Short mmCIF file of C-alpha atoms in Angstrom, two decimals:
data_model
loop_
_atom_site.label_atom_id
_atom_site.label_comp_id
_atom_site.label_asym_id
_atom_site.label_seq_id
_atom_site.Cartn_x
_atom_site.Cartn_y
_atom_site.Cartn_z
CA UNK A 284 57.04 20.03 54.70
CA UNK A 285 59.92 17.80 53.28
CA UNK A 286 61.60 20.57 51.56
CA UNK A 287 61.91 22.90 54.70
CA UNK A 288 63.61 19.66 56.37
CA UNK A 289 66.10 19.58 53.16
CA UNK A 290 66.43 23.09 53.23
CA UNK A 291 67.36 23.02 57.17
CA UNK A 292 69.53 20.07 57.04
CA UNK A 293 72.13 22.26 54.72
CA UNK A 294 72.61 24.95 56.78
CA UNK A 295 75.11 23.67 58.81
CA UNK A 296 77.03 22.52 55.73
CA UNK A 297 76.44 26.05 54.29
CA UNK A 298 78.13 27.91 57.39
CA UNK A 299 80.82 25.74 57.75
CA UNK A 300 81.92 26.17 54.06
CA UNK A 301 81.12 30.14 54.49
CA UNK A 302 83.20 30.52 57.98
CA UNK A 303 86.11 28.57 56.46
CA UNK A 304 86.17 31.86 53.74
CA UNK A 305 87.02 33.70 56.57
CA UNK A 306 90.21 32.19 56.09
CA UNK A 307 90.55 32.97 52.50
CA UNK A 308 93.76 35.24 51.60
CA UNK A 309 91.78 37.37 49.44
CA UNK A 310 90.41 40.55 51.85
CA UNK A 311 87.07 40.91 49.66
CA UNK A 312 86.20 37.20 49.72
CA UNK A 313 87.11 37.69 54.12
CA UNK A 314 84.32 40.36 53.84
CA UNK A 315 81.69 38.67 51.57
CA UNK A 316 81.66 35.15 53.51
CA UNK A 317 81.32 37.64 57.01
CA UNK A 318 77.87 39.16 54.68
CA UNK A 319 76.73 35.80 54.10
CA UNK A 320 77.03 34.92 57.55
CA UNK A 321 75.14 37.65 58.55
CA UNK A 322 72.23 36.61 55.92
CA UNK A 323 72.51 32.76 57.29
CA UNK A 324 72.36 34.01 60.79
CA UNK A 325 68.63 34.97 60.05
CA UNK A 326 66.92 31.47 59.00
CA UNK A 327 69.64 29.28 61.12
CA UNK A 328 68.17 27.79 64.31
CA UNK A 329 69.08 28.78 67.89
CA UNK A 330 71.18 25.98 68.28
CA UNK A 331 73.07 26.71 65.42
CA UNK A 332 73.32 30.49 65.84
CA UNK A 333 74.64 30.17 69.55
CA UNK A 334 77.29 27.59 68.53
CA UNK A 335 78.21 30.51 65.43
CA UNK A 336 78.79 33.32 68.38
CA UNK A 337 80.80 31.02 70.36
CA UNK A 338 82.89 30.46 68.08
CA UNK A 339 83.04 33.66 66.47
CA UNK A 340 83.61 34.23 70.19
CA UNK A 341 86.53 32.69 71.02
CA UNK A 342 88.00 32.41 67.39
CA UNK A 343 88.23 37.10 68.60
CA UNK A 344 89.76 36.21 71.96
CA UNK A 345 92.36 34.16 70.29
CA UNK A 346 93.51 36.58 68.32
CA UNK A 347 96.50 38.73 68.24
CA UNK A 348 96.25 42.47 68.00
CA UNK A 349 92.74 43.52 69.94
CA UNK A 350 94.22 46.32 71.41
CA UNK A 351 95.73 46.55 74.58
CA UNK A 352 93.44 44.16 77.28
CA UNK A 353 93.10 41.58 73.94
CA UNK A 354 96.83 41.08 73.63
CA UNK A 355 97.06 40.51 77.29
CA UNK A 356 94.16 37.51 77.25
CA UNK A 357 95.31 36.41 73.71
CA UNK A 358 98.11 33.76 74.99
CA UNK A 359 95.38 32.87 77.52
CA UNK A 360 92.73 32.14 75.22
CA UNK A 361 95.30 30.34 72.51
CA UNK A 362 96.14 27.49 75.54
CA UNK A 363 92.69 26.31 76.12
CA UNK A 364 91.01 26.10 72.97
CA UNK A 365 89.93 22.33 72.61
CA UNK A 366 86.96 23.35 69.89
CA UNK A 367 86.36 21.20 67.36
CA UNK A 368 83.00 22.95 66.25
CA UNK A 369 82.54 24.79 62.84
CA UNK A 370 85.33 24.54 60.83
CA UNK A 371 87.81 25.43 63.41
CA UNK A 372 90.55 24.63 62.12
CA UNK A 373 90.09 27.71 59.30
CA UNK A 374 89.12 29.92 61.51
CA UNK A 375 92.50 30.20 63.36
CA UNK A 376 94.14 31.22 60.83
CA UNK A 377 90.66 34.13 59.68
CA UNK A 378 91.96 37.61 59.78
CA UNK A 379 91.07 39.64 62.99
CA UNK A 380 89.22 42.34 60.85
CA UNK A 381 87.05 39.54 59.23
CA UNK A 382 85.91 38.01 62.59
CA UNK A 383 85.12 41.24 64.26
CA UNK A 384 82.91 42.73 61.35
CA UNK A 385 81.31 39.25 60.70
CA UNK A 386 80.30 39.47 64.06
CA UNK A 387 79.10 42.38 63.66
CA UNK A 388 76.80 41.48 61.14
CA UNK A 389 75.33 39.16 63.27
CA UNK A 390 74.53 41.20 65.96
CA UNK A 391 72.71 43.73 63.93
CA UNK A 392 70.68 41.27 61.92
CA UNK A 393 70.08 38.85 64.78
CA UNK A 394 70.57 40.44 68.17
CA UNK A 395 67.74 39.33 69.38
CA UNK A 396 68.38 36.23 69.57
CA UNK A 397 71.57 36.02 71.56
CA UNK A 398 71.30 35.50 75.34
CA UNK A 399 72.88 37.78 77.97
CA UNK A 400 76.27 35.90 78.43
CA UNK A 401 76.82 36.71 74.52
CA UNK A 402 75.68 40.28 74.57
CA UNK A 403 78.42 40.35 78.04
CA UNK A 404 80.87 38.83 76.16
CA UNK A 405 80.56 40.76 72.51
CA UNK A 406 80.07 44.54 73.91
CA UNK A 407 83.90 44.51 75.50
CA UNK A 408 85.21 43.58 72.17
CA UNK A 409 83.18 46.14 70.12
CA UNK A 410 84.21 49.27 72.48
CA UNK A 411 87.51 48.07 72.04
CA UNK A 412 87.61 48.91 67.95
CA UNK A 413 85.36 51.34 69.37
CA UNK A 414 88.30 53.11 71.11
CA UNK A 415 91.15 55.30 68.96
CA UNK A 416 94.36 54.29 71.38
CA UNK A 417 93.23 50.58 71.25
CA UNK A 418 92.66 50.78 67.65
CA UNK A 419 95.89 52.80 66.38
CA UNK A 420 98.06 49.87 67.62
CA UNK A 421 96.12 47.64 65.15
CA UNK A 422 97.29 45.64 61.20
CA UNK A 423 94.38 46.46 58.95
CA UNK A 424 93.79 43.99 56.14
CA UNK A 425 92.29 46.22 53.15
CA UNK A 426 88.95 45.20 51.25
CA UNK A 427 90.74 46.57 47.59
CA UNK A 428 93.63 44.59 45.96
CA UNK A 429 97.24 47.06 46.14
CA UNK A 430 99.85 47.16 43.88
CA UNK A 431 103.27 46.05 44.69
CA UNK A 432 104.55 49.59 45.04
CA UNK A 433 101.60 50.16 48.37
CA UNK A 434 102.76 46.51 49.39
CA UNK A 435 106.36 47.87 49.92
CA UNK A 436 105.22 51.06 50.97
CA UNK A 437 102.61 49.73 54.01
CA UNK A 438 98.84 50.85 54.02
CA UNK A 439 99.06 54.69 53.36
CA UNK A 440 97.33 56.46 56.71
CA UNK A 441 94.54 57.80 54.81
CA UNK A 442 93.46 53.91 53.87
CA UNK A 443 94.12 52.51 57.47
CA UNK A 444 91.53 55.13 58.82
CA UNK A 445 88.83 54.49 56.61
CA UNK A 446 88.87 50.58 57.69
CA UNK A 447 89.17 51.89 61.16
CA UNK A 448 86.01 54.38 60.78
CA UNK A 449 84.29 51.27 58.90
CA UNK A 450 84.76 48.86 61.59
CA UNK A 451 83.30 50.79 64.17
CA UNK A 452 80.29 52.28 61.86
CA UNK A 453 79.75 48.05 61.89
CA UNK A 454 80.20 47.95 65.71
CA UNK A 455 77.57 50.38 66.49
CA UNK A 456 75.52 49.11 64.18
CA UNK A 457 75.52 45.70 66.21
CA UNK A 458 74.72 48.15 69.48
CA UNK A 459 72.18 49.56 67.67
CA UNK A 460 70.73 46.41 66.76
CA UNK A 461 70.95 45.79 70.80
CA UNK A 462 69.49 48.78 71.83
CA UNK A 463 66.22 48.24 69.61
CA UNK A 464 65.53 44.75 69.72
CA UNK A 465 66.87 43.58 73.35
CA UNK A 466 67.01 46.91 76.10
CA UNK A 467 67.07 44.82 78.67
CA UNK A 468 69.82 42.78 77.74
CA UNK A 469 72.15 45.35 76.78
CA UNK A 470 70.69 48.00 79.70
CA UNK A 471 73.70 47.08 81.67
CA UNK A 472 76.72 48.37 78.93
CA UNK A 473 74.70 51.54 78.27
CA UNK A 474 76.98 53.68 79.77
CA UNK A 475 79.61 52.64 78.53
CA UNK A 476 78.22 52.40 74.49
CA UNK A 477 77.23 55.74 75.45
CA UNK A 478 80.17 57.47 76.33
CA UNK A 479 82.13 55.86 73.28
CA UNK A 480 79.86 57.00 71.21
CA UNK A 481 80.76 60.59 71.82
#
């Protein structure tokens, strides 16, 4: 009825507000925003979901520091960005890892609603973050506040390793969703996924 339509009309504004929080200076806010977007993805329309996924993928493609292959494409993609949808100005400053975690969350919750084109773009991104050689180059953000000594000394090796593992686990959760819910779409990528898991 009218209540259902009223709620549906709020989906895009809610998504825009939440997407803008991916650019928050506070890591915990970015992480919670990504989780909220994953929940919203379960109820938004297919059209809005596809716009969300395209926006996140475009921002991830533009971000620097995505392993060796991502760094090469980042400069080219940055020059060609003309997109104005879904909080685009806020997402430009969003942390790369927050974008990846958000995409992993969305893939894990609604991977079965994505199309072949999305999966073909998502899988190589996730695979880059499952590759220890590429991930070692990354700058890590912490989800916990750091004191001034930690900031001065930089992130400890243990904390960086823990975040690297958490990000890989998120990527594999996305793969799991694809394999369980849309096996035909993920089939062309199965060999690479299995290899990265070994």
